[in-house]
Amino acid sequence: AGASVEFIRRFESDYQAQTRFLVENYRSTANIIDIANALIEPASERMKREHPIRIDNARTKSPTGGEWQSRDSVAQGRVQILPAGRNTEQQAVAVLTELQRLQSCGVELDRTAVIARQWKFLDPLRAACESLELPVSMADEDAPPLWRLRETQALLSFAEAQGPLVKAGTLQAWLAGHNRCDWSDSLQEAIAAFAEETLGAEVSLPWFRDWLAEWGRASRLRQTGLLLLTAHRAKGLEFDHVIVLD
């Protein structure tokens, strides 16, 4: 659509601007930064070619692999290239095997992502995770709002029938007396958070309704298991551990 790097190259002369190179990385370990610099090095026309990224000054004496240099005796906080077979199914098995190894070291899936170029490369991995009952989700799937769920509306109807005040213990007892469904875990988590926030005190029904709606909105943005997404969708996000397919 008419975009060109020349507009950026001309910025300094067009606006008599001074150039400042932002080269300190406050997020990644030294190992990841070194690999990133090596990968981008062949791009000879980039404007920061003579100014490679470096770790921020406050972390210069930290282990190059961060805390995982000591926690993971195999990879020791290094960037790994794993043999992954000849097709997406074999690749899924290789990734899943490594994830299970990392879990034994303390890696949490809800801070971990698998990134691919296209969504179709992620489908076999998702199927493999589901077969082992590992929590997994695709970033292109939006969960239905908690508020619109039939189970949530049933809970609200029960709360309204109790009178003008609501208490977490009463709601938890009601949930315990009903059959578990796909969304009961989300509701139980919500009411547990409500109990912690209110410390068992009674609150007005309108206050509880507002609180539940806000909790539901926040929960849709929260990662609850291994996240599968494309490189395009991953822009601007942050994870503790990342696997890149293919």
Coordinates of C-alpha atoms in Angstrom, one line a residue:
A1 CA 0.0 0.0 0.0
G2 CA 2.8 2.4 -0.8
A3 CA 4.9 1.7 2.4
S4 CA 8.6 2.1 2.0
V5 CA 11.6 2.0 4.3
E6 CA 12.9 5.1 2.5
F7 CA 10.4 7.2 4.5
I8 CA 12.2 6.1 7.7
R9 CA 15.6 6.6 6.1
R10 CA 14.7 10.2 5.1
F11 CA 13.1 11.1 8.5
E12 CA 16.3 12.5 9.9
S13 CA 16.9 14.9 7.0
D14 CA 13.2 15.7 6.5
Y15 CA 12.7 16.8 10.1
Q16 CA 16.3 17.7 11.1
A17 CA 16.0 15.0 13.7
Q18 CA 18.7 13.4 15.9
T19 CA 19.1 9.6 15.9
R20 CA 19.1 7.6 19.1
F21 CA 19.7 3.8 18.9
L22 CA 17.7 1.8 21.4
V23 CA 19.9 -1.2 21.9
E24 CA 19.3 -2.4 25.5
N25 CA 17.1 -5.4 25.9
Y26 CA 15.3 -5.6 29.3
R27 CA 13.3 -8.8 28.6
S28 CA 15.4 -11.6 27.1
T29 CA 18.4 -13.6 28.3
A30 CA 21.8 -13.0 26.8
N31 CA 21.6 -16.3 25.0
I32 CA 18.4 -15.3 23.2
I33 CA 19.8 -11.8 22.4
D34 CA 23.0 -13.4 20.9
I35 CA 21.0 -15.7 18.7
A36 CA 18.7 -12.9 17.6
N37 CA 21.7 -10.8 16.6
A38 CA 23.1 -13.7 14.6
L39 CA 19.9 -14.4 12.8
I40 CA 19.4 -10.7 11.7
E41 CA 23.0 -10.2 10.8
P42 CA 22.6 -11.1 7.1
A43 CA 20.1 -8.2 6.7
S44 CA 22.8 -5.8 5.5
E45 CA 20.5 -2.9 4.7
R46 CA 19.0 -2.4 8.1
M47 CA 19.5 0.9 9.9
K48 CA 20.8 -0.6 13.1
R49 CA 23.4 -2.9 11.5
E50 CA 26.3 -1.2 13.4
H51 CA 24.3 -1.2 16.7
P52 CA 23.5 -4.8 17.8
I53 CA 21.1 -5.4 20.6
R54 CA 22.7 -6.0 24.0
I55 CA 21.4 -7.0 27.5
D56 CA 20.6 -4.1 29.8
N57 CA 23.3 -2.9 32.1
A58 CA 21.6 -4.1 35.3
R59 CA 21.7 -7.7 34.0
T60 CA 25.2 -7.8 32.5
K61 CA 26.5 -10.1 35.3
S62 CA 23.5 -12.4 35.2
P63 CA 23.9 -16.0 33.8
T64 CA 23.7 -16.0 30.0
G65 CA 20.8 -18.5 30.3
G66 CA 19.0 -16.7 33.1
E67 CA 17.6 -18.8 35.9
W68 CA 17.1 -21.8 33.5
Q69 CA 20.9 -22.1 33.2
S70 CA 20.8 -23.9 36.5
R71 CA 17.2 -25.2 36.5
D72 CA 17.5 -27.1 33.2
S73 CA 20.5 -29.4 33.2
V74 CA 20.0 -30.4 29.6
A75 CA 19.5 -27.1 27.7
Q76 CA 21.0 -24.9 30.4
G77 CA 19.1 -21.8 29.2
R78 CA 20.4 -22.1 25.6
V79 CA 18.4 -21.7 22.5
Q80 CA 17.9 -25.2 21.1
I81 CA 17.4 -26.5 17.5
L82 CA 15.5 -29.8 17.9
P83 CA 15.3 -32.5 15.2
A84 CA 11.6 -32.7 14.3
G85 CA 11.1 -35.3 11.6
R86 CA 9.8 -34.9 8.1
N87 CA 6.1 -33.8 8.6
T88 CA 3.9 -31.9 11.0
E89 CA 2.8 -35.0 12.9
Q90 CA 6.4 -36.0 13.7
Q91 CA 7.1 -32.3 14.6
A92 CA 4.2 -32.3 17.0
V93 CA 5.6 -35.4 18.7
A94 CA 9.1 -33.8 19.0
V95 CA 7.6 -30.6 20.5
L96 CA 5.4 -32.5 22.9
T97 CA 8.3 -34.6 24.1
E98 CA 10.3 -31.5 24.8
L99 CA 7.4 -29.8 26.5
Q100 CA 7.0 -32.7 28.9
R101 CA 10.7 -32.7 29.7
L102 CA 10.5 -29.0 30.4
Q103 CA 7.5 -29.5 32.6
S104 CA 9.6 -31.8 34.8
C105 CA 12.0 -28.9 35.2
G106 CA 9.1 -26.6 36.4
V107 CA 8.0 -24.9 33.1
E108 CA 4.4 -23.7 33.3
L109 CA 2.3 -24.2 30.2
D110 CA 0.3 -21.1 30.9
R111 CA 3.5 -19.0 30.3
T112 CA 4.5 -21.0 27.2
A113 CA 3.7 -20.5 23.5
V114 CA 4.3 -22.5 20.3
I115 CA 4.6 -20.3 17.2
A116 CA 4.2 -21.3 13.6
R117 CA 4.0 -19.5 10.2
Q118 CA 0.5 -20.8 9.5
W119 CA -2.4 -22.1 11.7
K120 CA -2.5 -25.5 9.9
F121 CA 1.0 -26.4 11.2
L122 CA -0.4 -26.2 14.8
D123 CA -3.3 -28.5 14.4
P124 CA -1.4 -31.8 14.9
L125 CA 0.2 -30.4 18.1
R126 CA -3.1 -29.4 19.5
A127 CA -4.5 -32.8 18.8
A128 CA -1.5 -34.4 20.6
C129 CA -1.9 -32.2 23.6
E130 CA -5.7 -32.9 23.8
S131 CA -5.0 -36.7 23.6
L132 CA -2.9 -36.3 26.8
E133 CA -5.4 -33.9 28.4
L134 CA -2.8 -31.1 28.5
P135 CA -4.5 -27.6 28.6
V136 CA -4.1 -26.0 25.2
S137 CA -5.7 -23.3 23.1
M138 CA -5.4 -21.7 19.7
A139 CA -5.1 -17.9 19.7
D140 CA -7.6 -17.6 16.9
E141 CA -10.4 -19.0 18.9
D142 CA -12.3 -16.7 21.2
A143 CA -14.0 -18.3 24.1
P144 CA -17.7 -17.3 24.5
P145 CA -18.2 -14.6 27.1
L146 CA -18.8 -16.0 30.6
W147 CA -21.8 -13.8 31.0
R148 CA -23.7 -15.4 28.1
L149 CA -23.2 -19.0 29.3
R150 CA -26.4 -20.8 30.4
E151 CA -24.6 -21.9 33.6
T152 CA -23.8 -18.3 34.5
Q153 CA -27.3 -17.2 34.0
A154 CA -28.6 -20.1 36.2
L155 CA -26.2 -19.0 38.9
L156 CA -27.4 -15.4 38.7
S157 CA -31.0 -16.6 38.8
F158 CA -30.2 -18.5 42.0
A159 CA -28.5 -15.5 43.5
E160 CA -31.5 -13.2 42.7
A161 CA -33.8 -15.7 44.4
Q162 CA -31.8 -15.5 47.6
G163 CA -32.6 -11.8 48.1
P164 CA -30.8 -8.5 47.9
L165 CA -27.5 -9.8 49.3
V166 CA -25.1 -12.3 48.0
K167 CA -22.5 -14.4 49.8
A168 CA -19.7 -16.4 48.2
G169 CA -20.3 -19.5 50.5
T170 CA -23.9 -19.8 49.3
L171 CA -22.9 -19.6 45.7
Q172 CA -20.1 -22.2 46.2
A173 CA -22.6 -24.6 47.8
W174 CA -25.0 -24.1 44.9
L175 CA -22.2 -24.9 42.4
A176 CA -21.2 -28.0 44.3
G177 CA -24.7 -29.4 44.1
H178 CA -24.8 -29.3 40.3
N179 CA -23.3 -31.6 37.7
R180 CA -19.9 -30.5 36.3
C181 CA -20.0 -29.2 32.8
D182 CA -17.4 -27.7 30.4
W183 CA -17.7 -24.3 32.1
S184 CA -18.1 -25.2 35.7
D185 CA -14.4 -24.9 36.3
S186 CA -14.5 -21.3 35.1
L187 CA -17.5 -20.5 37.3
Q188 CA -15.8 -22.2 40.3
E189 CA -12.7 -20.2 39.7
A190 CA -14.7 -17.0 39.5
I191 CA -16.6 -17.6 42.7
A192 CA -13.3 -18.6 44.5
A193 CA -11.9 -15.3 43.5
F194 CA -15.1 -13.6 44.6
A195 CA -14.8 -15.3 48.0
E196 CA -11.2 -14.2 48.4
E197 CA -12.0 -10.6 47.5
T198 CA -15.0 -10.3 49.8
L199 CA -13.6 -12.4 52.7
G200 CA -16.9 -14.1 53.1
A201 CA -18.9 -10.9 53.6
E202 CA -22.3 -10.3 52.0
V203 CA -22.5 -7.8 49.1
S204 CA -25.4 -6.4 47.2
L205 CA -26.7 -8.3 44.2
P206 CA -25.9 -5.4 41.7
W207 CA -22.4 -5.2 43.0
F208 CA -21.9 -9.0 42.5
R209 CA -23.3 -8.8 39.0
D210 CA -20.9 -6.0 38.0
W211 CA -18.0 -7.9 39.7
L212 CA -18.8 -11.1 37.8
A213 CA -19.1 -9.3 34.4
E214 CA -15.7 -7.6 35.0
W215 CA -14.1 -10.9 36.0
G216 CA -15.4 -12.6 32.9
R217 CA -14.0 -9.9 30.7
A218 CA -10.6 -10.2 32.3
S219 CA -10.6 -14.0 32.2
R220 CA -11.0 -14.0 28.4
L221 CA -7.6 -12.3 28.1
R222 CA -5.8 -14.7 30.5
Q223 CA -3.8 -17.6 29.2
T224 CA -4.8 -20.8 30.9
G225 CA -2.6 -23.4 29.1
L226 CA -0.2 -23.9 26.2
L227 CA -0.9 -21.2 23.6
L228 CA -0.6 -22.0 19.9
L229 CA -0.4 -19.0 17.6
T230 CA 1.1 -17.6 14.4
A231 CA 4.1 -15.3 14.3
H232 CA 1.8 -12.5 13.0
R233 CA -0.5 -13.0 16.0
A234 CA 2.4 -13.1 18.4
K235 CA 3.6 -9.6 17.8
G236 CA 3.8 -7.6 21.0
L237 CA 3.2 -10.5 23.3
E238 CA 5.5 -11.9 25.9
F239 CA 6.1 -15.5 27.1
D240 CA 8.6 -17.2 29.5
H241 CA 9.2 -20.0 27.0
V242 CA 8.7 -20.2 23.2
I243 CA 9.0 -23.0 20.7
V244 CA 9.1 -22.0 17.0
L245 CA 7.9 -24.7 14.5
D246 CA 9.6 -25.6 11.2

